[in-house]
């Protein structure tokens, strides 16, 4: 359904929300982005690019 580029954009948006909003940003990301991201069959793209701080 979604590809690597969509996964990158979703991961980057979730990271930006986390940086900008802290817990509130995480809540928005979990509510809005996570359901769509779960449909993507690709691992964390931020890890692959060396930008992930969560994993």
Short mmCIF file of C-alpha atoms in Angstrom, two decimals:
data_model
loop_
_atom_site.label_atom_id
_atom_site.label_comp_id
_atom_site.label_asym_id
_atom_site.label_seq_id
_atom_site.Cartn_x
_atom_site.Cartn_y
_atom_site.Cartn_z
CA UNK A 1 0.00 0.00 0.00
CA UNK A 2 2.67 2.52 1.03
CA UNK A 3 6.31 2.49 0.03
CA UNK A 4 9.65 3.51 1.47
CA UNK A 5 9.24 7.22 0.70
CA UNK A 6 5.89 7.35 2.48
CA UNK A 7 7.44 5.55 5.45
CA UNK A 8 10.29 8.09 5.55
CA UNK A 9 7.85 11.01 5.54
CA UNK A 10 5.72 9.45 8.28
CA UNK A 11 8.79 8.70 10.42
CA UNK A 12 10.14 12.23 9.93
CA UNK A 13 6.77 13.77 10.80
CA UNK A 14 6.53 11.71 13.99
CA UNK A 15 10.07 12.72 14.96
CA UNK A 16 9.32 16.40 14.33
CA UNK A 17 6.18 16.20 16.47
CA UNK A 18 8.20 14.57 19.25
CA UNK A 19 10.86 17.29 19.14
CA UNK A 20 8.38 20.16 18.93
CA UNK A 21 5.68 18.98 21.29
CA UNK A 22 7.23 16.45 23.66
CA UNK A 23 4.46 14.39 25.26
CA UNK A 24 1.73 16.29 23.41
CA UNK A 25 3.54 15.71 20.11
CA UNK A 26 3.88 12.02 20.92
CA UNK A 27 0.14 11.82 21.64
CA UNK A 28 -0.68 13.40 18.29
CA UNK A 29 1.78 11.15 16.47
CA UNK A 30 0.39 8.04 18.17
CA UNK A 31 -3.18 9.03 17.37
CA UNK A 32 -2.76 10.28 13.81
CA UNK A 33 0.42 8.84 12.33
CA UNK A 34 0.78 5.45 14.04
CA UNK A 35 -2.32 3.80 12.51
CA UNK A 36 -1.14 4.69 9.01
CA UNK A 37 2.48 3.78 9.78
CA UNK A 38 1.46 0.31 10.98
CA UNK A 39 0.18 -0.43 7.46
CA UNK A 40 3.68 0.10 6.04
CA UNK A 41 5.68 -3.11 5.88
CA UNK A 42 9.04 -1.34 6.25
CA UNK A 43 11.12 -0.94 9.41
CA UNK A 44 12.12 2.36 10.96
CA UNK A 45 13.57 4.41 8.14
CA UNK A 46 15.22 6.81 10.58
CA UNK A 47 17.34 3.89 11.89
CA UNK A 48 18.48 3.08 8.38
CA UNK A 49 19.52 6.70 7.84
CA UNK A 50 21.25 6.96 11.22
CA UNK A 51 18.81 9.57 12.55
CA UNK A 52 16.75 7.47 14.98
CA UNK A 53 17.27 8.15 18.65
CA UNK A 54 14.55 5.80 19.87
CA UNK A 55 16.02 2.49 18.67
#
